[in-house]
CSV table of C-alpha atoms and ligand atoms in Angstrom, one decimal:
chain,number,residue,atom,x,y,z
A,37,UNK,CA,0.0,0.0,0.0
A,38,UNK,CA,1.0,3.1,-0.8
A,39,UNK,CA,1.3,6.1,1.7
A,40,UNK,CA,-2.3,7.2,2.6
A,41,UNK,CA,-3.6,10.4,4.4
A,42,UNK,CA,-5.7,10.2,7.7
A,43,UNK,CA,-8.8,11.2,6.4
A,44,UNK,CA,-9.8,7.8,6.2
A,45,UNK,CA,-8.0,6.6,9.3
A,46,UNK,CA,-9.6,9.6,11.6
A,47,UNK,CA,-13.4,8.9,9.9
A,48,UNK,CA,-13.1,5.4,10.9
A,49,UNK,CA,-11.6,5.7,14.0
A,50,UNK,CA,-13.6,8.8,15.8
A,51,UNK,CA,-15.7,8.1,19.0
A,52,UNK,CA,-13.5,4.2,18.9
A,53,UNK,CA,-10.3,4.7,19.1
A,54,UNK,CA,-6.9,6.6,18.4
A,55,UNK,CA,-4.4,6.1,15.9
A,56,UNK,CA,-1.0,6.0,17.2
A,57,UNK,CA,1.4,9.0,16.4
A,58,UNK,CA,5.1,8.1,17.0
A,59,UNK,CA,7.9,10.3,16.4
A,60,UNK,CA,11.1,8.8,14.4
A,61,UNK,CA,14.2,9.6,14.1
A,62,UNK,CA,15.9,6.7,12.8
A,63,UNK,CA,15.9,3.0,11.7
A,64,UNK,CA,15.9,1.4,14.5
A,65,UNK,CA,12.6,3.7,15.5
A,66,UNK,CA,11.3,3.3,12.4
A,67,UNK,CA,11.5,-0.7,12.1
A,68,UNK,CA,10.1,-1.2,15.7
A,69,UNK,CA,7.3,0.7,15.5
A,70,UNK,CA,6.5,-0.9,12.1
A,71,UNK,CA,6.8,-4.4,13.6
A,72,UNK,CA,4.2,-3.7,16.0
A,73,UNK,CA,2.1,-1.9,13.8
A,74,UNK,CA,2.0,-4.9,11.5
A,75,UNK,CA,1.8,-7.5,14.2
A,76,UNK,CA,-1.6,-5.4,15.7
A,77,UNK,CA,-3.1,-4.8,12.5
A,78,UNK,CA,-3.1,-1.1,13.5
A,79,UNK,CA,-3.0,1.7,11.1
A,80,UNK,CA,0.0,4.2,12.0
A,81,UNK,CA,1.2,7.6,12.2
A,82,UNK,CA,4.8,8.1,11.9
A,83,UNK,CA,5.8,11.4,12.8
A,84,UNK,CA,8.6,14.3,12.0
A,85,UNK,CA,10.0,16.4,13.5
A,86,UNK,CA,11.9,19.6,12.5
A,87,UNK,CA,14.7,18.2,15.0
A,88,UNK,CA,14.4,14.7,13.4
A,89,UNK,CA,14.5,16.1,9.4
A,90,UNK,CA,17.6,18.1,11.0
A,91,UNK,CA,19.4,14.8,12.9
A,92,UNK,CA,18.4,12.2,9.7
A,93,UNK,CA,17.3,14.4,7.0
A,94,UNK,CA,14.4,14.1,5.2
A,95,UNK,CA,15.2,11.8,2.1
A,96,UNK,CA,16.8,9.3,4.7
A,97,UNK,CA,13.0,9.2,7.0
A,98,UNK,CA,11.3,8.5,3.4
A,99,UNK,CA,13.6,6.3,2.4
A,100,UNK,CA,13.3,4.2,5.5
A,101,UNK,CA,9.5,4.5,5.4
A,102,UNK,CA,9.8,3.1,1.7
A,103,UNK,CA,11.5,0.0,2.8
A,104,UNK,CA,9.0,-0.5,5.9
A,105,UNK,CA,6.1,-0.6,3.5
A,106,UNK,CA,7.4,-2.5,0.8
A,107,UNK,CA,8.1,-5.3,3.7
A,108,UNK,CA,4.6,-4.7,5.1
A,109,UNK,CA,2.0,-3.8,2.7
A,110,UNK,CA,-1.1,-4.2,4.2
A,111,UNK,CA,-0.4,-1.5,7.1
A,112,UNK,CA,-1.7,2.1,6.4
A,113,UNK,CA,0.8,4.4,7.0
A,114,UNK,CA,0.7,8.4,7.0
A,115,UNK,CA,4.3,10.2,7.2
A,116,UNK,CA,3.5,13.4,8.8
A,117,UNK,CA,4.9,16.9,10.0
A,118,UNK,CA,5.2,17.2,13.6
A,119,UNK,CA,5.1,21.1,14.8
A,120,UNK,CA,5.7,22.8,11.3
A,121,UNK,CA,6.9,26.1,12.5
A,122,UNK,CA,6.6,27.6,9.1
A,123,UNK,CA,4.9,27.9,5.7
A,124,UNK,CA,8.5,27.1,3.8
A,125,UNK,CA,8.9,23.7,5.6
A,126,UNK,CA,5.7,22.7,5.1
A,127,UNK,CA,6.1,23.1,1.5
A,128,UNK,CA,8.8,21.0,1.7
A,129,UNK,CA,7.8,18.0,3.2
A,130,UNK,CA,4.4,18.0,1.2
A,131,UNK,CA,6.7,18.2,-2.1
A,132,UNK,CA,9.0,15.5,-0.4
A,133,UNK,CA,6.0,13.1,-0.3
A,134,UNK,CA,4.5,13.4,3.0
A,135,UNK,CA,1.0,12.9,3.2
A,136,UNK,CA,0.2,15.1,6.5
A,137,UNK,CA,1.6,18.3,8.0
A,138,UNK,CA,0.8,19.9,11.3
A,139,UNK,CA,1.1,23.9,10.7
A,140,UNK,CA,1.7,24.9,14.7
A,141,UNK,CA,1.0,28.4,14.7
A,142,UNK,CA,-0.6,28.2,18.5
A,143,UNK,CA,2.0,30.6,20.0
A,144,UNK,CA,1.0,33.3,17.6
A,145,UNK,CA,-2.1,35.6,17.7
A,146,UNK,CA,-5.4,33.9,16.4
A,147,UNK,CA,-5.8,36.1,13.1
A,148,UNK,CA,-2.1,35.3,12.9
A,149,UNK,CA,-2.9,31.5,13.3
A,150,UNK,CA,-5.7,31.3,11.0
A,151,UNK,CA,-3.8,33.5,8.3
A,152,UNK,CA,-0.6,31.1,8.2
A,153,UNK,CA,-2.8,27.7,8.9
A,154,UNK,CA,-4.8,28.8,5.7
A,155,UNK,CA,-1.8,29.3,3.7
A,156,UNK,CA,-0.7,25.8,4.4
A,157,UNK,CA,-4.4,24.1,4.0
A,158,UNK,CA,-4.3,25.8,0.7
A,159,UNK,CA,-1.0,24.5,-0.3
A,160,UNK,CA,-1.5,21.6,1.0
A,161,UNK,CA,-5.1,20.2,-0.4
A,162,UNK,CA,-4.3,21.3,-3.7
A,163,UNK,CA,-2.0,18.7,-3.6
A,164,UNK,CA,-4.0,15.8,-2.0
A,165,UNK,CA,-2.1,15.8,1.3
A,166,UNK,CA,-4.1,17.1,4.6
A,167,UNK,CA,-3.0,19.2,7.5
A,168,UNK,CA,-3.4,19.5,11.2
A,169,UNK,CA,-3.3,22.7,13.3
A,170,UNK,CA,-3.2,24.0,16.7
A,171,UNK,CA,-5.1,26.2,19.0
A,172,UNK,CA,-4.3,26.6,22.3
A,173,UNK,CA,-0.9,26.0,24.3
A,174,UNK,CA,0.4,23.0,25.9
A,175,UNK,CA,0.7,23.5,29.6
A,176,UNK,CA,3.8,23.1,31.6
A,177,UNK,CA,4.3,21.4,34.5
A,178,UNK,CA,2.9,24.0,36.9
A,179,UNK,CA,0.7,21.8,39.4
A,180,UNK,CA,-3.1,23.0,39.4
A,181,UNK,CA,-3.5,25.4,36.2
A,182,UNK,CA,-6.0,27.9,37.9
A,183,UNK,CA,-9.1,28.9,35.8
A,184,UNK,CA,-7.8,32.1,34.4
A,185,UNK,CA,-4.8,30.5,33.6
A,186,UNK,CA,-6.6,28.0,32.2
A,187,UNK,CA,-8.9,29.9,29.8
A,188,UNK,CA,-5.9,31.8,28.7
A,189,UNK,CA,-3.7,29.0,27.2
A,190,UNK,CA,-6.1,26.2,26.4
A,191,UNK,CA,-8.1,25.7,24.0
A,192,UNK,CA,-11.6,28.0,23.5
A,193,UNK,CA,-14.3,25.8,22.1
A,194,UNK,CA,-15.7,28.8,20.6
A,195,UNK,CA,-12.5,29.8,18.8
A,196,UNK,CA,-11.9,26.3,18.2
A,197,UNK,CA,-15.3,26.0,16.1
A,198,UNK,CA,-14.3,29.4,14.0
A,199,UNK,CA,-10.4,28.4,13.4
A,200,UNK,CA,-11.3,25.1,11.6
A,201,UNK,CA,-14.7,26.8,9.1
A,202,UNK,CA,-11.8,29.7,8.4
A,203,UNK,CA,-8.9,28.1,7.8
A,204,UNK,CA,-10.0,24.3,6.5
A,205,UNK,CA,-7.9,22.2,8.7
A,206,UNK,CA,-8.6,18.2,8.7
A,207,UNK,CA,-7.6,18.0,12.7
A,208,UNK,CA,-6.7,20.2,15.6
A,209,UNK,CA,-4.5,19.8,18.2
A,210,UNK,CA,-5.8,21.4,21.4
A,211,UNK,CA,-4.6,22.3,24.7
A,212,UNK,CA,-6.6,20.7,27.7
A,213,UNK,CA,-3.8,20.0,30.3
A,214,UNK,CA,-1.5,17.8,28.6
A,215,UNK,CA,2.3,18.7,27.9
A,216,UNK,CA,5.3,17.7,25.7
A,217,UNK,CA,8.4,15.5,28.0
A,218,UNK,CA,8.9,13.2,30.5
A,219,UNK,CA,7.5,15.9,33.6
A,220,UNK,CA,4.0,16.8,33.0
A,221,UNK,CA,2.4,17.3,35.7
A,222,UNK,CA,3.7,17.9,39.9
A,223,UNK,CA,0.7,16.5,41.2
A,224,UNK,CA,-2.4,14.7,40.6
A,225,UNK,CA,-2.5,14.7,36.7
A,226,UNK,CA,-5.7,16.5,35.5
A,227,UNK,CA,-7.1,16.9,31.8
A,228,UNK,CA,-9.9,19.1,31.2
A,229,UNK,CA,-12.5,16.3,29.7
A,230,UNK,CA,-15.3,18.9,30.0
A,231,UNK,CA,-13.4,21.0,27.8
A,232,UNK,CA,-12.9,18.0,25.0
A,233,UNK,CA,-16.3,17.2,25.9
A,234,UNK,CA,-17.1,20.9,24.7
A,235,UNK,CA,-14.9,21.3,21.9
A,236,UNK,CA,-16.2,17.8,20.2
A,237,UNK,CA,-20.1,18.9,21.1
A,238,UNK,CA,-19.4,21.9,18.5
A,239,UNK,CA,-17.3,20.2,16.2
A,240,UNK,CA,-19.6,16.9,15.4
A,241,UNK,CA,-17.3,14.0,13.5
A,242,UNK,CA,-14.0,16.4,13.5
A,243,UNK,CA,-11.2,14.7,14.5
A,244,UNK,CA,-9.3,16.2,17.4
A,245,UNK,CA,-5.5,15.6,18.2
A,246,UNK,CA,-3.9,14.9,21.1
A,247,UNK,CA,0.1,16.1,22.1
A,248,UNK,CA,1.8,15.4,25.0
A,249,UNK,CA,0.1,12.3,25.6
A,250,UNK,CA,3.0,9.5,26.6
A,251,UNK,CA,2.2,7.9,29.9
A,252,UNK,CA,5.7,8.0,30.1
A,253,UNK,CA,6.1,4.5,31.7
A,254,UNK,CA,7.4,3.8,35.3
A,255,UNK,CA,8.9,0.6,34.6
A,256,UNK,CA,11.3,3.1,31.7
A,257,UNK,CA,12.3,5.4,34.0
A,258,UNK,CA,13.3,3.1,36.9
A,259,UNK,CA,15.3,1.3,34.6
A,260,UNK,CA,16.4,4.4,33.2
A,261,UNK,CA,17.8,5.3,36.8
A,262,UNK,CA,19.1,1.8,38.4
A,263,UNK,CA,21.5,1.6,35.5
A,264,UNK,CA,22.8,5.1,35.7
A,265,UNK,CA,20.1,7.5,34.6
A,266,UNK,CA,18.8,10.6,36.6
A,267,UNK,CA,15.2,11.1,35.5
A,268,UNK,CA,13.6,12.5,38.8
A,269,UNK,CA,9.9,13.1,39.6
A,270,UNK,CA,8.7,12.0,35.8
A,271,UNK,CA,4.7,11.8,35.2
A,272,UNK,CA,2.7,11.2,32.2
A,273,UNK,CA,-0.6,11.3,31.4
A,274,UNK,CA,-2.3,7.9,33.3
A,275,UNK,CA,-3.9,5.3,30.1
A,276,UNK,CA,-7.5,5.3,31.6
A,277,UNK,CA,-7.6,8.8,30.8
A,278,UNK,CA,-5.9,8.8,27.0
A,279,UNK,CA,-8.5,5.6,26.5
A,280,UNK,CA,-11.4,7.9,27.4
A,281,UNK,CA,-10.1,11.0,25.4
A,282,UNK,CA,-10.4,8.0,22.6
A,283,UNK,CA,-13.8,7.7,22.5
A,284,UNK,CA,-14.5,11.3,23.0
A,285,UNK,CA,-13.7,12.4,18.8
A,286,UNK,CA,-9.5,12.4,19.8
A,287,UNK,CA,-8.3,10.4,17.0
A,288,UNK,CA,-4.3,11.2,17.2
A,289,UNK,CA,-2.6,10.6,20.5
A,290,UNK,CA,1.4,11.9,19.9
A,291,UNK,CA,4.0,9.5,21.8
A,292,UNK,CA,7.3,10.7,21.5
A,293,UNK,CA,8.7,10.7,24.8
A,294,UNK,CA,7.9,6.8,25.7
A,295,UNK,CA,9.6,6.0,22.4
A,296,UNK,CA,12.8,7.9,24.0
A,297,UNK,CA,12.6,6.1,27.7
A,298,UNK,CA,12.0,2.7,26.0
A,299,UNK,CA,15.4,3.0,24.2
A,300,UNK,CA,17.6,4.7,26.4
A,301,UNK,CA,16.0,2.2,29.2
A,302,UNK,CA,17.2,-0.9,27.3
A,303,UNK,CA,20.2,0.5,26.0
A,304,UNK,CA,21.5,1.4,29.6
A,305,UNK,CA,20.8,-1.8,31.1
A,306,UNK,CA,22.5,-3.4,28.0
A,307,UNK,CA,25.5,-1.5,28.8
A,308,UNK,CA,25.9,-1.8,32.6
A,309,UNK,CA,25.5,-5.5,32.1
A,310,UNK,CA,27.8,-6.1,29.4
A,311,UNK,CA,30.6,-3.7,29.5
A,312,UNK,CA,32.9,-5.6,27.4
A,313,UNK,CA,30.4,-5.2,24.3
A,314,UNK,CA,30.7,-2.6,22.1
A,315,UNK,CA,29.1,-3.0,18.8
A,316,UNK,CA,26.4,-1.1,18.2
A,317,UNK,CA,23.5,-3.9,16.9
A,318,UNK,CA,24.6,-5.5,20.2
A,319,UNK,CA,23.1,-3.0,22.0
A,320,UNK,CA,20.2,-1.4,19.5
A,321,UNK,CA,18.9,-4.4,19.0
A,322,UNK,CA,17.1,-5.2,22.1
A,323,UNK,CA,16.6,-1.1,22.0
A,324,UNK,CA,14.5,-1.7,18.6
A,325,UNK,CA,12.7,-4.6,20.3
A,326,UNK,CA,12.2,-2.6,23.4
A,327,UNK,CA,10.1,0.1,21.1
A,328,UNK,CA,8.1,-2.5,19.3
A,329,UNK,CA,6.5,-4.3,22.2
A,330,UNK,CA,6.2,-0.8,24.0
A,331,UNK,CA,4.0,0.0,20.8
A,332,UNK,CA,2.1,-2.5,20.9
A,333,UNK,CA,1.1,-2.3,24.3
A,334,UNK,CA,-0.3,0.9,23.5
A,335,UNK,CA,-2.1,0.1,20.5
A,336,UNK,CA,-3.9,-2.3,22.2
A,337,UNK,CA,-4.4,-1.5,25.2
A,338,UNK,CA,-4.1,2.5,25.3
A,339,UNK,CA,-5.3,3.4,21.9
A,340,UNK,CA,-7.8,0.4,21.4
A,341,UNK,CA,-6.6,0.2,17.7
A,342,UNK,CA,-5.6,-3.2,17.2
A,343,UNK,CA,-7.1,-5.1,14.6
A,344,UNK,CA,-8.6,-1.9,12.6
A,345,UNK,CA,-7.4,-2.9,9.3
B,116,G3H,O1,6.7,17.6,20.3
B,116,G3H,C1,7.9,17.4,20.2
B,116,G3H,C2,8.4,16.0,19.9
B,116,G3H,O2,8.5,15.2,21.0
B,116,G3H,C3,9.6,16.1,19.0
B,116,G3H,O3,10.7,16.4,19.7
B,116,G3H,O4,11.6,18.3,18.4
B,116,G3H,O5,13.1,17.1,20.0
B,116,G3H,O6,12.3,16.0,17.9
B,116,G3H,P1,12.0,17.0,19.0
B,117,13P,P1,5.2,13.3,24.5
B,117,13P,O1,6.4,14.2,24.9
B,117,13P,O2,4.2,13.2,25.6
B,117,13P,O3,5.6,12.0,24.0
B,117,13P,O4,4.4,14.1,23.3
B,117,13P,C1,4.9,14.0,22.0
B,117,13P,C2,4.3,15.0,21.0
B,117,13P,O5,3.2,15.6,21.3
B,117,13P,C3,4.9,15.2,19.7
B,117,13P,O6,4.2,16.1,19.0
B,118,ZN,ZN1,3.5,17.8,20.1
């Protein structure tokens, strides 16, 4: 199969369950995420960075991608832009052959936003690929967000209902409490499901997209720090609540940072237990192994997306 766009993927997922978004960065990434795809029967997101076009460079991440679907055929795959921070490198990964970029203009003002988002969605659809875009900001780790705060940097279901008829967007991020890294939230984690509740009320069948949602996984980081790490007072965003935001029209849930603590877990313990070794498949290949089983727990049991081909 060829690459595909999640049009398709979002319409028959919404109110279900959420496709996976996983950020890559190299082969190893790339081929153990692909093997759990494949072995879940999942559809799959993999996801770019500006960092990771920097660290691997674009036509390498295609070219890997080629090679995981010519192995795997049956698996629908969308390569997309993760937090576009301009127009110009949008253009260049929809001419490169991606079939979905995010356009993140939520820092800016909202004409601003809608203005550049449009530019993009216009770009974009004329050449068959679809685009994503954000309103609202990602919190930080501050502990309870108070409601000032809150209505200030995330997401305005009103707002959200008039960015997406102006500007034509197939999905929108938004900002109900989640946060990108390993350090979320100080205390009790708390996501704003009246808000999503809200947001999906006005937007009927529009499929909503979910960042900073790794549950970034205890049994990574303790590994993580018995063999060396020092990843204090980590906290993700707990599965019950990522499998609710499923059902509730979120059909994207972004995973970078589990992808990160699954490797670097296995790699360390790899390391302090053999420290004769020193080739490199030695150690990234329970790494790549590592990824794919951590990806398949979360397709089936976070995302609720196996066996949706
Ligand atoms: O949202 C950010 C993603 O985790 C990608 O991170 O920009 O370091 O590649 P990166
Ligand atoms: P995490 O840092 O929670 O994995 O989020 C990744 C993300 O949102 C990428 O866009
Ligand atoms: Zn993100």
């Amino acid at each position: 199969m060829p690459l595909v766009t999640s049009a398709e993927m979002f319409r028959k997922a919404y109110g279900k369950y959420a496709v996976g978004a996983f950020n890559v960065n190299n082969m190893e990434i790339i081929q153990g995420i692909m093997s759990a795809a494949s072995e879940e029967k999942s559809p799959v997101i993999l996801q770019v960075s500006s960092g990771a076009r920097k660290y691997a460079g674009q036509v390498y991440i295609m070219k890997l991608v080629e090679a995981a679907l010519a192995l795997d055929p049956s698996i629908p795959v969308v390569v997309h832009l993760d937090h576009g921070p301009n127009f110009e490198m949008c253009r260049d990964c929809i001419d490169g052959g991606f079939t979905s970029v995010m356009i993140d203009g939520s820092k800016l003002p909202f004409e601003e936003n809608i203005a550049l988002t449009k530019k993009v969605v216009e770009y974009a659809h004329a050449r068959g690929v679809v685009v994503e875009g954000e309103l609202g900001r990602l919190a930080g780790v501050e502990d309870a967000v108070n409601v000032s705060a809150k209505d200030a940097t995330y997401t305005d279901p009103d707002q959200a209902v008039e960015f997406v008829k102006r500007t034509g967007v197939d999905s929108l991020a938004i900002a109900i409490g989640t946060s990108h890294g390993a350090y979320k939230f100080k205390g009790e984690p708390k996501l704003d499901f009246a808000r999503l509740e809200k947001i999906a009320s006005l937007l009927p069948g529009f499929p909503l997209v979910l960042h900073g949602a790794s549950t970034v996984l205890p049994e990574f980081v303790a590994k993580c720090n018995q063999y060396g790490g020092q990843i204090k007072d980590a906290q993700g965003v707990p599965e019950e609540m990522l499998r609710k935001a499923g059902t509730m029209g979120v059909c994207k849930i972004n995973i970078d940072t589990d992808l990160r603590l699954a490797m670097t877990a296995s790699i360390r313990e790899y390391l302090a237990l053999a420290p004769e070794k020193f080739d490199p498949r030695d150690y990234l290949r329970p790494a790549r192994e590592a990824i794919k089983n951590m990806v398949k727990h979360k397709i089936r049991n976070v995302l609720n997306a196996s066996n949706r081909l």
